[in-house]
Coordinates of C-alpha atoms in Angstrom, one line a residue:
X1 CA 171.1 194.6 -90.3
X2 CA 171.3 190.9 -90.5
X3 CA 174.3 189.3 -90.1
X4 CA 175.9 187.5 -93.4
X5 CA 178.8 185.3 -94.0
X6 CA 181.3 188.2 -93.9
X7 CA 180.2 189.0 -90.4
X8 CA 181.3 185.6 -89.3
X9 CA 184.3 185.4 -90.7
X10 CA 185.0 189.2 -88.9
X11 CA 184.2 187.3 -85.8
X12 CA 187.0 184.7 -86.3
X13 CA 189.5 186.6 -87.6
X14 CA 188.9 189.4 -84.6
X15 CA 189.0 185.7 -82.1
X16 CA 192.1 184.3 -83.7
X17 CA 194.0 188.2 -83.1
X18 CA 192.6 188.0 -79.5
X19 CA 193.4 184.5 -78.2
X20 CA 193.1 183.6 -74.6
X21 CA 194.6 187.2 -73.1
X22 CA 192.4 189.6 -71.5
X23 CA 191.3 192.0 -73.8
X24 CA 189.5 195.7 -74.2
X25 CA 187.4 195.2 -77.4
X26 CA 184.7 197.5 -78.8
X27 CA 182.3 196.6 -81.7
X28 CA 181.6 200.1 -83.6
X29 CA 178.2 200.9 -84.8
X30 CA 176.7 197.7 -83.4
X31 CA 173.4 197.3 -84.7
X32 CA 171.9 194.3 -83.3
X33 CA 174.9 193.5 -81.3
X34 CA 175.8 190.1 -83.6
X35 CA 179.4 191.3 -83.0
X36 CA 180.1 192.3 -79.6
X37 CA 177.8 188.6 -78.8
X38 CA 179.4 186.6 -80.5
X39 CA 183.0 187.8 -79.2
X40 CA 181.9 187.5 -75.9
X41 CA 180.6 184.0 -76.2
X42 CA 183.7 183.1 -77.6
X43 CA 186.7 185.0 -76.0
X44 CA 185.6 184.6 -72.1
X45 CA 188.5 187.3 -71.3
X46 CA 187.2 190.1 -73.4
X47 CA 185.7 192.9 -71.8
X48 CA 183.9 194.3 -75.0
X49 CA 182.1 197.4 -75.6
X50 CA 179.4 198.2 -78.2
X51 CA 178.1 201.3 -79.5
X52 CA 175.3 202.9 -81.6
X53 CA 174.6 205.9 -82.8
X54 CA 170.8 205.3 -82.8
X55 CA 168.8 204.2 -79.7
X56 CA 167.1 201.4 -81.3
X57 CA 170.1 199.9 -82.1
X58 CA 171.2 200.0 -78.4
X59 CA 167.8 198.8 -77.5
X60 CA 168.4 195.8 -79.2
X61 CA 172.2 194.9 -78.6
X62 CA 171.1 195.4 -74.4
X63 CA 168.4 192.9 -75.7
X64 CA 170.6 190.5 -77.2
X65 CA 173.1 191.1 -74.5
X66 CA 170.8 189.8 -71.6
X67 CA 169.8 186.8 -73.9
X68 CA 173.1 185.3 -73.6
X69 CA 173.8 186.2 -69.9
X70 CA 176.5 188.4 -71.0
X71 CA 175.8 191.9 -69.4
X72 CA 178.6 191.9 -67.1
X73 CA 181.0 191.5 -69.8
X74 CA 179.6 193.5 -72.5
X75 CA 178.7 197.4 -72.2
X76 CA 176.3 198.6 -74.2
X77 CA 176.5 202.9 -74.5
X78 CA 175.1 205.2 -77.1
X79 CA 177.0 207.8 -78.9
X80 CA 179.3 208.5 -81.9
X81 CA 182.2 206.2 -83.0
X82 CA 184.8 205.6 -80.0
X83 CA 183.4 209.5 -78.3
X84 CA 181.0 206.9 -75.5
X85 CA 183.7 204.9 -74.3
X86 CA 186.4 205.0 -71.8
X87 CA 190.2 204.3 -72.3
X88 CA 191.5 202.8 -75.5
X89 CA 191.5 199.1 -77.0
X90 CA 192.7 196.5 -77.7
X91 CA 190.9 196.0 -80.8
X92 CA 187.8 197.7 -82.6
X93 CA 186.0 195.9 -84.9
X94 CA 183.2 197.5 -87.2
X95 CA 180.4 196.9 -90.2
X96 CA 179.9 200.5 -90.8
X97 CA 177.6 201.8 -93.5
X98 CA 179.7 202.1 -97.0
X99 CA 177.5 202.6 -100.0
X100 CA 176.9 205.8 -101.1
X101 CA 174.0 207.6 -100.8
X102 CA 173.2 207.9 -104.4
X103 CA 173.1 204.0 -105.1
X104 CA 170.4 203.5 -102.3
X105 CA 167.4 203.3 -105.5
X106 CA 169.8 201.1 -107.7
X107 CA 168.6 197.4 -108.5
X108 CA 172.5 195.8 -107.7
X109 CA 171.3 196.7 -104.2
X110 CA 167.3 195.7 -103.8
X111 CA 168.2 193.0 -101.5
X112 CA 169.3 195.8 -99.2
X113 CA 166.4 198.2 -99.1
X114 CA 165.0 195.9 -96.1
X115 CA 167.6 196.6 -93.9
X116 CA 167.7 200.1 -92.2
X117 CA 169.0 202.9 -94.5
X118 CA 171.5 204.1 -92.0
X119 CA 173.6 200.7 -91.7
X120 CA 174.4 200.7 -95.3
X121 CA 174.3 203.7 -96.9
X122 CA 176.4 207.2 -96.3
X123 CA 176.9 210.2 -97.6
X124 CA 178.9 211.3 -100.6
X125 CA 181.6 208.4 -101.4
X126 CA 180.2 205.9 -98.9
X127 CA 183.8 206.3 -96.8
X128 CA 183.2 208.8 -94.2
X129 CA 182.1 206.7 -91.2
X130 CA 185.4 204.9 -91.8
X131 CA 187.6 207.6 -92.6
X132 CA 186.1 209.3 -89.0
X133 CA 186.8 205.8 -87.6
X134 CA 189.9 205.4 -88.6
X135 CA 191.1 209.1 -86.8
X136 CA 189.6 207.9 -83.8
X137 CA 191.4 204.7 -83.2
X138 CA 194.5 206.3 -84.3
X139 CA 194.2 207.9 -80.4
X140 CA 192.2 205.2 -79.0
X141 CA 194.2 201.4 -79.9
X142 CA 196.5 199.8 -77.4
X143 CA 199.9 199.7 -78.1
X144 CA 199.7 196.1 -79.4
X145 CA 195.9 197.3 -80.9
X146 CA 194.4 196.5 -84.2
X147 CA 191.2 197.5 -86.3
X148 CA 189.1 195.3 -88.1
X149 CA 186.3 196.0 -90.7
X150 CA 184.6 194.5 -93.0
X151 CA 184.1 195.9 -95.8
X152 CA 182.4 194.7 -99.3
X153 CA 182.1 191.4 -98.0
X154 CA 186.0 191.6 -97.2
X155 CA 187.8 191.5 -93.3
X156 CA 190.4 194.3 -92.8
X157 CA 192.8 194.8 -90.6
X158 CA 195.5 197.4 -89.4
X159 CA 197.6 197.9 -86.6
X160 CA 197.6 201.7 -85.2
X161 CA 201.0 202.5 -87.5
X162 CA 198.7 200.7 -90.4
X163 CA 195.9 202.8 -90.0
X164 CA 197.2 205.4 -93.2
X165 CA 197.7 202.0 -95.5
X166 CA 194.2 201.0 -95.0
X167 CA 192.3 204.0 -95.9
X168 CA 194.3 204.2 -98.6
X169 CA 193.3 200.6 -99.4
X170 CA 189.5 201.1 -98.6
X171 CA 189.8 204.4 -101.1
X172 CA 191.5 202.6 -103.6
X173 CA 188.3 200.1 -103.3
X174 CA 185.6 202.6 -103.2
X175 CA 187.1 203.8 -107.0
X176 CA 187.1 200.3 -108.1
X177 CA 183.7 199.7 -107.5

């Protein structure tokens, strides 16, 4: 999916929270990898993960990763959510698919039928992938952890005892829309 504005501003906000400390960050559902890169570049004492469901997408993030010289920093693993990845984190960021399904044909969203169907678009209310992530960092954030999404063009973010208020927020969202 190609990066836009919201992406970036996912990337500061996730830099500002991380500072100059080491940190264990993962980038959920990768993609390309835009995240987990552009993290690394800028937080040199990250040790960041990223993960993909779908083997093209991890084809591409090790791509991007070896671009920028960053493959001893950044781990690139396939598999479901947090399920591919050791220990827990610091902080998990994530562009997960949102729309539902039944939108994919409307004309609001044309400018989205070029990117793949599977980083936009999910089954029944659109929620799932983050309601699945949101149970998984419950076990898998630091003490000190946080989450951060974006979602309809918005940054999110949640400490492990603020995981319950944000799908509550991201709910309340989805009905809105």
């Amino acid at each position: 999916m190609i990066p836009r504005p919201a992406t970036e501003r996912l990337v500061d906000r996730a830099l500002a929270r991380l500072g100059s400390e080491p940190a264990r960050v993962v980038d959920v559902g990768t993609g390309s990898g835009a995240l987990a890169v552009a993290i690394a570049l800028r937080a040199p004492n990250a040790e960041v993960w990223a993960t993909d469901l779908f083997e093209a997408a991890v084809k591409l993030t090790r791509a991007n990763v070896a671009r920028h010289r960053l493959g001893h920093r950044v781990h690139v693993v396939q598999g479901d959510l947090l399920e591919a990845v050791p220990g827990n984190f610091d902080l998990v960021v994530a562009n997960l698919p949102y729309l539902p399904e039944r939108l994919r044909f409307e004309s609001a969203y044309a400018d989205l039928r070029r990117e793949p169907r599977s980083a936009v678009f999910a089954p029944g209310d659109g929620l799932g992938p983050y309601r699945r992530l949101l149970e998984a960092s419950r076990h898998r954030l630091s003490d000190r952890g946080a989450l951060m999404i974006q979602y309809r063009g918005r940054i999110l973010e949640a400490t492990r005892s603020e995981l319950g208020n944000l799908l509550a927020e991201l709910e309340e969202q989805a009905l809105a829309a």
